[in-house]
């Protein structure tokens, strides 16, 4: 299989099902940003030494393919494939992991700045890209696309997860969170 097809040279690409759309449309922006997040998660995995975190992050990468597949399907034109459905169980798994990680952390009393270790900083990058993906999906909804609420819930929870993971990575390394102080 060739990597290049030349079918997108004029700014069009195909959605799941073959429908041609502009590469600038909100749908592509939404799943392209999810793909960007997936790449950042890959970098985070390379930086994080904890096997439990790596396993969960690798699972997230697979789930982000599910989210991307969902978003790459114009469900007004064709039915979403069963493998591209975001489930309530996917959302609960992220919530459970947030709860597990938070139990290891000191209470958060002040705003913190992104930073600390390189891995924690990358988790914050994942958090912010995830928030941007959420905004892109919401713009897609504002343009009239129907998006299942589980997709938005999953992406929203993921950004919370990356925040908590960033704090946990600093704790693991013995690095304190950087507290934001008003000047």
Coordinates of N, CA and C in Angstrom, one line a residue:
X1 N 0.8 -1.2 0.0 CA 0.0 0.0 0.0 C 0.9 1.2 0.0
X2 N 0.6 2.1 -0.9 CA 1.4 3.4 -1.0 C 0.9 4.4 0.1
X3 N 1.8 5.1 0.7 CA 1.5 6.1 1.6 C 0.8 7.3 1.0
X4 N 1.2 7.7 -0.2 CA 0.6 8.8 -0.9 C -0.3 8.3 -2.0
X5 N -1.5 9.0 -2.1 CA -2.5 8.6 -3.1 C -2.7 9.7 -4.1
X6 N -2.3 10.9 -3.8 CA -2.4 12.1 -4.7 C -3.9 12.6 -4.8
X7 N -4.8 11.9 -4.1 CA -6.2 12.3 -4.2 C -6.5 13.6 -3.3
X8 N -5.6 13.9 -2.4 CA -5.8 15.1 -1.6 C -5.0 16.3 -2.1
X9 N -4.4 16.2 -3.2 CA -3.5 17.3 -3.7 C -4.3 18.7 -3.9
X10 N -5.6 18.6 -4.1 CA -6.3 19.8 -4.3 C -7.2 20.3 -3.1
X11 N -6.7 19.8 -1.9 CA -7.4 20.3 -0.7 C -8.6 19.5 -0.3
X12 N -8.9 18.4 -0.9 CA -10.1 17.5 -0.5 C -9.6 16.2 0.1
X13 N -10.3 15.6 0.9 CA -10.1 14.3 1.4 C -11.4 13.5 1.6
X14 N -11.3 12.3 1.9 CA -12.5 11.4 2.1 C -12.7 11.1 3.6
X15 N -14.0 11.2 3.9 CA -14.4 10.8 5.2 C -14.6 9.2 5.2
X16 N -14.9 8.7 6.3 CA -15.3 7.3 6.4 C -16.6 7.1 5.5
X17 N -16.5 6.2 4.5 CA -17.6 6.1 3.6 C -17.4 6.7 2.2
X18 N -16.3 7.5 2.1 CA -15.9 8.0 0.8 C -16.4 9.4 0.5
X19 N -17.2 10.0 1.3 CA -17.7 11.4 1.1 C -16.5 12.3 1.0
X20 N -16.3 13.1 0.0 CA -15.2 14.1 -0.2 C -15.6 15.4 0.5
X21 N -14.6 15.9 1.3 CA -14.8 17.2 2.0 C -13.5 18.0 1.9
X22 N -13.6 19.3 2.2 CA -12.4 20.1 2.3 C -11.6 19.7 3.5
X23 N -10.3 19.8 3.3 CA -9.3 19.5 4.4 C -9.4 20.6 5.5
X24 N -10.1 21.7 5.2 CA -10.2 22.8 6.2 C -11.5 22.7 7.0
X25 N -12.4 21.8 6.7 CA -13.7 21.7 7.4 C -13.6 21.4 8.9
X26 N -14.6 21.8 9.6 CA -14.6 21.6 11.1 C -14.4 20.1 11.4
X27 N -15.0 19.2 10.7 CA -14.9 17.8 11.0 C -13.4 17.3 10.9
X28 N -12.7 17.8 9.9 CA -11.3 17.4 9.8 C -10.5 18.1 10.9
X29 N -10.8 19.3 11.2 CA -10.1 20.0 12.3 C -10.3 19.2 13.6
X30 N -11.5 18.7 13.8 CA -11.7 18.0 15.1 C -11.0 16.7 15.1
X31 N -11.0 15.9 14.1 CA -10.3 14.6 14.2 C -8.8 14.7 14.0
X32 N -8.4 15.8 13.3 CA -7.0 16.1 13.1 C -6.4 16.5 14.4
X33 N -7.1 17.2 15.2 CA -6.6 17.6 16.6 C -6.6 16.4 17.5
X34 N -7.5 15.5 17.4 CA -7.5 14.3 18.1 C -6.2 13.5 17.7
X35 N -5.9 13.4 16.4 CA -4.7 12.7 16.0 C -3.5 13.4 16.5
X36 N -3.4 14.7 16.6 CA -2.3 15.5 17.1 C -2.2 15.1 18.6
X37 N -3.3 15.0 19.3 CA -3.2 14.6 20.7 C -2.6 13.2 20.9
X38 N -3.0 12.3 20.0 CA -2.5 10.9 20.0 C -1.0 10.9 19.9
X39 N -0.5 11.8 19.0 CA 1.0 11.9 18.8 C 1.7 12.4 20.1
X40 N 1.1 13.4 20.7 CA 1.6 13.9 22.0 C 1.6 12.8 23.1
X41 N 0.5 12.0 23.1 CA 0.5 10.9 24.1 C 1.6 9.9 23.8
X42 N 1.9 9.7 22.5 CA 3.0 8.8 22.2 C 4.3 9.3 22.8
X43 N 4.5 10.6 22.7 CA 5.7 11.2 23.3 C 5.7 11.1 24.8
X44 N 4.6 11.3 25.4 CA 4.5 11.1 26.9 C 4.8 9.7 27.3
X45 N 4.3 8.7 26.5 CA 4.7 7.3 26.8 C 6.2 7.1 26.8
X46 N 6.8 7.7 25.8 CA 8.3 7.6 25.7 C 9.0 8.2 26.9
X47 N 8.4 9.2 27.5 CA 9.0 9.9 28.6 C 8.7 9.4 30.0
X48 N 7.6 8.6 30.1 CA 7.1 8.1 31.4 C 7.6 6.7 31.7
X49 N 8.2 6.5 32.9 CA 8.8 5.2 33.2 C 7.8 4.2 33.9
X50 N 6.7 4.7 34.4 CA 5.8 3.8 35.1 C 5.0 2.9 34.2
X51 N 5.1 1.6 34.4 CA 4.4 0.7 33.5 C 2.9 0.8 33.5
X52 N 2.3 1.1 34.7 CA 0.9 1.2 34.8 C 0.4 2.4 34.0
X53 N 1.1 3.5 34.1 CA 0.8 4.7 33.3 C 0.9 4.5 31.8
X54 N 2.0 3.8 31.5 CA 2.3 3.5 30.0 C 1.1 2.7 29.5
X55 N 0.7 1.7 30.2 CA -0.4 0.8 29.8 C -1.7 1.6 29.6
X56 N -2.0 2.5 30.5 CA -3.2 3.3 30.4 C -3.1 4.2 29.3
X57 N -2.0 4.9 29.1 CA -1.8 5.8 28.0 C -1.8 5.1 26.7
X58 N -1.3 3.9 26.6 CA -1.4 3.1 25.3 C -2.9 2.8 25.0
X59 N -3.6 2.5 26.1 CA -5.1 2.3 25.9 C -5.8 3.5 25.4
X60 N -5.4 4.7 26.0 CA -5.9 6.0 25.5 C -5.6 6.2 24.0
X61 N -4.4 5.8 23.6 CA -4.1 6.0 22.2 C -5.1 5.2 21.3
X62 N -5.4 4.0 21.7 CA -6.4 3.2 21.0 C -7.7 3.8 21.0
X63 N -8.1 4.3 22.1 CA -9.4 4.9 22.2 C -9.5 6.2 21.4
X64 N -8.4 6.9 21.3 CA -8.4 8.1 20.5 C -8.6 7.8 19.0
X65 N -8.2 6.6 18.6 CA -8.5 6.1 17.2 C -10.0 5.9 17.1
X66 N -10.6 5.4 18.1 CA -12.1 5.3 18.1 C -12.8 6.6 18.0
X67 N -12.3 7.6 18.8 CA -12.9 9.0 18.7 C -12.7 9.5 17.3
X68 N -11.5 9.4 16.8 CA -11.2 9.9 15.5 C -12.0 9.2 14.4
X69 N -12.2 7.9 14.5 CA -13.1 7.2 13.6 C -14.5 7.7 13.6
X70 N -15.0 8.0 14.9 CA -16.3 8.5 15.0 C -16.4 9.9 14.3
X71 N -15.5 10.7 14.6 CA -15.5 12.1 14.1 C -15.3 12.1 12.6
X72 N -14.6 11.1 12.0 CA -14.4 11.0 10.6 C -15.6 10.5 9.8
X73 N -16.7 10.2 10.6 CA -17.9 9.7 9.9 C -19.0 10.7 10.0
X74 N -19.5 11.2 8.9 CA -20.6 12.1 8.9 C -21.9 11.2 9.1
X75 N -22.3 11.2 10.4 CA -23.4 10.3 10.7 C -24.7 10.7 10.1
X76 N -24.8 11.9 9.5 CA -26.0 12.2 8.7 C -26.0 11.5 7.4
X77 N -24.8 11.0 6.9 CA -24.7 10.4 5.6 C -24.6 8.9 5.7
X78 N -24.0 8.4 6.8 CA -23.9 7.0 7.0 C -23.8 6.6 8.5
X79 N -24.1 5.4 8.8 CA -24.1 4.9 10.2 C -22.6 4.8 10.7
X80 N -22.4 5.2 11.9 CA -21.1 5.0 12.5 C -20.8 3.5 12.7
X81 N -19.6 3.1 12.3 CA -19.2 1.7 12.6 C -19.2 1.4 14.0
X82 N -19.6 0.2 14.4 CA -19.6 -0.2 15.8 C -18.3 0.0 16.5
X83 N -17.2 -0.2 15.8 CA -15.9 -0.1 16.4 C -15.5 1.4 16.7
X84 N -16.3 2.3 16.2 CA -16.0 3.7 16.4 C -17.0 4.4 17.3
X85 N -17.6 3.6 18.2 CA -18.6 4.1 19.2 C -17.9 4.4 20.5
X86 N -18.0 5.6 21.0 CA -17.5 5.9 22.3 C -18.5 5.5 23.4
X87 N -18.1 4.7 24.3 CA -19.1 4.1 25.3 C -19.0 4.8 26.6
X88 N -20.0 4.7 27.4 CA -20.0 5.1 28.8 C -18.9 4.5 29.6
X89 N -18.5 3.2 29.3 CA -17.5 2.5 30.0 C -16.1 3.1 29.7
X90 N -15.9 3.7 28.5 CA -14.7 4.4 28.2 C -14.5 5.6 29.1
X91 N -15.6 6.3 29.3 CA -15.6 7.5 30.2 C -15.4 7.1 31.6
X92 N -16.0 6.0 32.1 CA -15.8 5.6 33.5 C -14.4 5.1 33.7
X93 N -13.8 4.5 32.7 CA -12.4 4.0 32.9 C -11.5 5.2 33.2
X94 N -11.7 6.3 32.5 CA -10.9 7.5 32.7 C -11.2 8.1 34.1
X95 N -12.4 8.1 34.5 CA -12.8 8.6 35.8 C -12.2 7.8 36.9
X96 N -12.2 6.5 36.7 CA -11.6 5.6 37.7 C -10.1 5.8 37.8
X97 N -9.4 6.0 36.7 CA -8.0 6.3 36.7 C -7.7 7.6 37.3
X98 N -8.5 8.6 37.1 CA -8.3 9.9 37.7 C -8.4 9.8 39.2
X99 N -9.4 9.0 39.7 CA -9.6 8.8 41.1 C -8.4 8.1 41.7
X100 N -7.9 7.1 41.0 CA -6.7 6.3 41.5 C -5.5 7.2 41.7
X101 N -5.3 8.0 40.6 CA -4.1 8.9 40.7 C -4.3 10.0 41.8
X102 N -5.5 10.5 41.9 CA -5.7 11.6 42.8 C -5.5 11.2 44.3
X103 N -5.8 9.9 44.5 CA -5.6 9.3 45.9 C -4.1 9.4 46.3
X104 N -3.2 9.4 45.3 CA -1.7 9.5 45.6 C -1.2 10.9 45.7
X105 N -2.0 11.9 45.5 CA -1.6 13.3 45.4 C -1.9 14.1 46.7
X106 N -1.1 15.1 47.0 CA -1.5 16.0 48.0 C -2.7 16.8 47.5
X107 N -3.5 17.3 48.4 CA -4.6 18.2 48.0 C -4.1 19.4 47.2
X108 N -4.9 19.8 46.2 CA -4.6 21.0 45.4 C -5.3 22.2 46.0
X109 N -4.5 23.2 46.4 CA -5.1 24.3 47.1 C -4.9 25.6 46.3
X110 N -4.0 25.6 45.4 CA -3.7 26.8 44.6 C -3.5 26.4 43.1
X111 N -3.6 27.4 42.2 CA -3.3 27.1 40.8 C -1.9 26.7 40.6
X112 N -1.6 25.8 39.7 CA -0.2 25.4 39.5 C 0.1 25.7 38.0
X113 N 1.4 26.0 37.8 CA 1.9 26.2 36.5 C 2.3 24.9 35.8
X114 N 2.1 24.8 34.5 CA 2.6 23.6 33.8 C 4.1 23.5 34.0
X115 N 4.6 22.4 34.3 CA 6.1 22.2 34.4 C 6.5 21.2 35.4
X116 N 7.7 21.3 35.9 CA 8.3 20.3 36.8 C 9.2 19.4 36.0
X117 N 8.9 18.1 35.8 CA 9.7 17.2 35.0 C 9.3 17.4 33.6
X118 N 10.1 16.8 32.7 CA 9.8 16.8 31.3 C 8.5 16.0 31.0
X119 N 8.4 14.9 31.7 CA 7.2 14.1 31.5 C 5.9 14.8 32.0
X120 N 6.0 15.5 33.1 CA 4.9 16.2 33.6 C 4.5 17.4 32.6
X121 N 5.5 18.0 32.1 CA 5.3 19.1 31.2 C 4.6 18.6 29.9
X122 N 5.0 17.4 29.5 CA 4.4 16.8 28.3 C 2.9 16.4 28.6
X123 N 2.7 16.0 29.8 CA 1.3 15.7 30.2 C 0.4 16.9 30.1
X124 N 1.0 18.1 30.5 CA 0.3 19.4 30.4 C 0.1 19.7 28.9
X125 N 1.0 19.4 28.0 CA 0.8 19.7 26.6 C -0.3 18.8 26.1
X126 N -0.4 17.5 26.6 CA -1.5 16.7 26.2 C -2.8 17.3 26.7
X127 N -2.8 17.8 27.9 CA -4.0 18.4 28.5 C -4.5 19.6 27.6
X128 N -3.6 20.4 27.2 CA -4.0 21.6 26.4 C -4.4 21.2 25.0
X129 N -3.8 20.3 24.4 CA -4.2 19.8 23.1 C -5.5 19.1 23.2
X130 N -5.8 18.4 24.2 CA -7.0 17.8 24.5 C -8.2 18.8 24.6
X131 N -7.9 19.9 25.3 CA -8.9 20.9 25.5 C -9.2 21.6 24.1
X132 N -8.2 21.7 23.3 CA -8.4 22.3 21.9 C -9.2 21.3 21.1
X133 N -8.9 20.0 21.2 CA -9.7 19.0 20.5 C -11.2 19.1 20.9
X134 N -11.4 19.3 22.2 CA -12.8 19.5 22.7 C -13.5 20.7 22.1
X135 N -12.7 21.8 22.0 CA -13.3 23.0 21.4 C -13.6 22.8 19.9
X136 N -12.7 22.1 19.2 CA -13.0 21.8 17.8 C -14.2 21.0 17.6
X137 N -14.4 20.0 18.5 CA -15.6 19.1 18.4 C -16.8 20.0 18.7
X138 N -16.8 20.9 19.6 CA -17.9 21.7 19.9 C -18.2 22.7 18.8
X139 N -17.2 23.1 18.1 CA -17.4 24.0 16.9 C -18.1 23.1 15.8
X140 N -17.7 21.9 15.7 CA -18.4 20.9 14.7 C -19.9 20.8 15.1
X141 N -20.2 20.7 16.4 CA -21.6 20.7 16.8 C -22.3 22.0 16.5
X142 N -21.6 23.1 16.7 CA -22.2 24.4 16.4 C -22.5 24.6 14.9
X143 N -21.8 23.8 14.0 CA -22.0 23.9 12.6 C -23.1 23.0 12.2
X144 N -23.8 22.3 13.1 CA -24.9 21.5 12.8 C -24.7 20.0 12.8
X145 N -23.5 19.5 13.1 CA -23.2 18.1 13.1 C -23.7 17.5 14.4
X146 N -24.2 16.3 14.3 CA -24.6 15.6 15.5 C -23.4 14.8 16.1
X147 N -23.1 15.1 17.3 CA -22.0 14.4 18.0 C -22.5 13.7 19.3
X148 N -22.3 12.5 19.4 CA -22.8 11.8 20.6 C -22.1 12.4 21.9
X149 N -23.0 12.5 22.9 CA -22.5 13.2 24.1 C -21.3 12.4 24.8
X150 N -21.2 11.1 24.5 CA -20.1 10.3 25.1 C -18.8 10.7 24.5
X151 N -18.8 11.2 23.3 CA -17.5 11.7 22.7 C -17.0 12.9 23.4
X152 N -17.9 13.8 23.7 CA -17.5 15.0 24.4 C -17.2 14.7 25.9
X153 N -17.9 13.8 26.5 CA -17.6 13.5 27.9 C -16.2 12.8 27.9
X154 N -15.9 11.9 27.0 CA -14.6 11.2 27.0 C -13.5 12.2 26.9
X155 N -13.6 13.1 25.9 CA -12.5 14.1 25.6 C -12.4 15.1 26.8
X156 N -13.5 15.5 27.4 CA -13.5 16.3 28.6 C -12.8 15.6 29.8
X157 N -13.1 14.4 30.0 CA -12.4 13.6 31.1 C -10.9 13.5 30.9
X158 N -10.6 13.2 29.6 CA -9.2 13.0 29.3 C -8.3 14.2 29.7
X159 N -8.8 15.4 29.4 CA -8.0 16.6 29.8 C -7.8 16.6 31.3
X160 N -8.9 16.3 32.1 CA -8.7 16.2 33.5 C -7.7 15.1 33.9
X161 N -7.7 14.0 33.2 CA -6.8 12.9 33.5 C -5.3 13.4 33.3
X162 N -5.1 14.1 32.2 CA -3.7 14.6 31.9 C -3.3 15.6 33.0
X163 N -4.2 16.4 33.5 CA -3.8 17.3 34.6 C -3.4 16.5 35.8
X164 N -4.2 15.5 36.2 CA -3.8 14.7 37.4 C -2.6 13.9 37.1
X165 N -2.4 13.4 35.9 CA -1.2 12.6 35.6 C 0.0 13.5 35.7
X166 N -0.1 14.7 35.2 CA 1.1 15.6 35.3 C 1.5 15.8 36.8
X167 N 0.5 16.0 37.6 CA 0.9 16.2 39.1 C 1.5 14.9 39.6
X168 N 1.0 13.7 39.2 CA 1.5 12.5 39.7 C 2.9 12.2 39.2
X169 N 3.2 12.6 38.0 CA 4.5 12.4 37.5 C 5.5 13.3 38.2
X170 N 5.1 14.5 38.6 CA 6.0 15.3 39.5 C 6.2 14.6 40.8
X171 N 5.2 14.1 41.4 CA 5.3 13.4 42.7 C 6.2 12.2 42.6
X172 N 6.0 11.4 41.6 CA 6.9 10.3 41.4 C 8.4 10.6 41.3
X173 N 8.7 11.8 40.7 CA 10.1 12.2 40.5 C 10.6 13.1 41.7
X174 N 9.7 13.3 42.7 CA 10.1 14.1 43.9 C 10.2 15.6 43.6
X175 N 9.4 16.0 42.6 CA 9.4 17.4 42.2 C 8.1 18.0 42.6
X176 N 8.2 19.2 43.3 CA 6.9 19.8 43.7 C 6.3 20.6 42.6
X177 N 4.9 20.6 42.6 CA 4.2 21.5 41.6 C 4.7 22.9 41.8
X178 N 4.7 23.6 40.7 CA 5.1 25.0 40.6 C 3.8 25.8 40.9
X179 N 3.7 26.4 42.0 CA 2.5 27.2 42.4 C 2.5 28.5 41.7
X180 N 1.4 28.9 41.2 CA 1.2 30.3 40.6 C 1.0 31.3 41.7
X181 N 1.8 32.3 41.7 CA 1.6 33.4 42.6 C 1.4 34.7 41.9
X182 N 0.4 35.4 42.3 CA 0.1 36.7 41.7 C 1.3 37.6 42.1
X183 N 1.6 38.5 41.1 CA 2.7 39.4 41.4 C 2.3 40.5 42.3

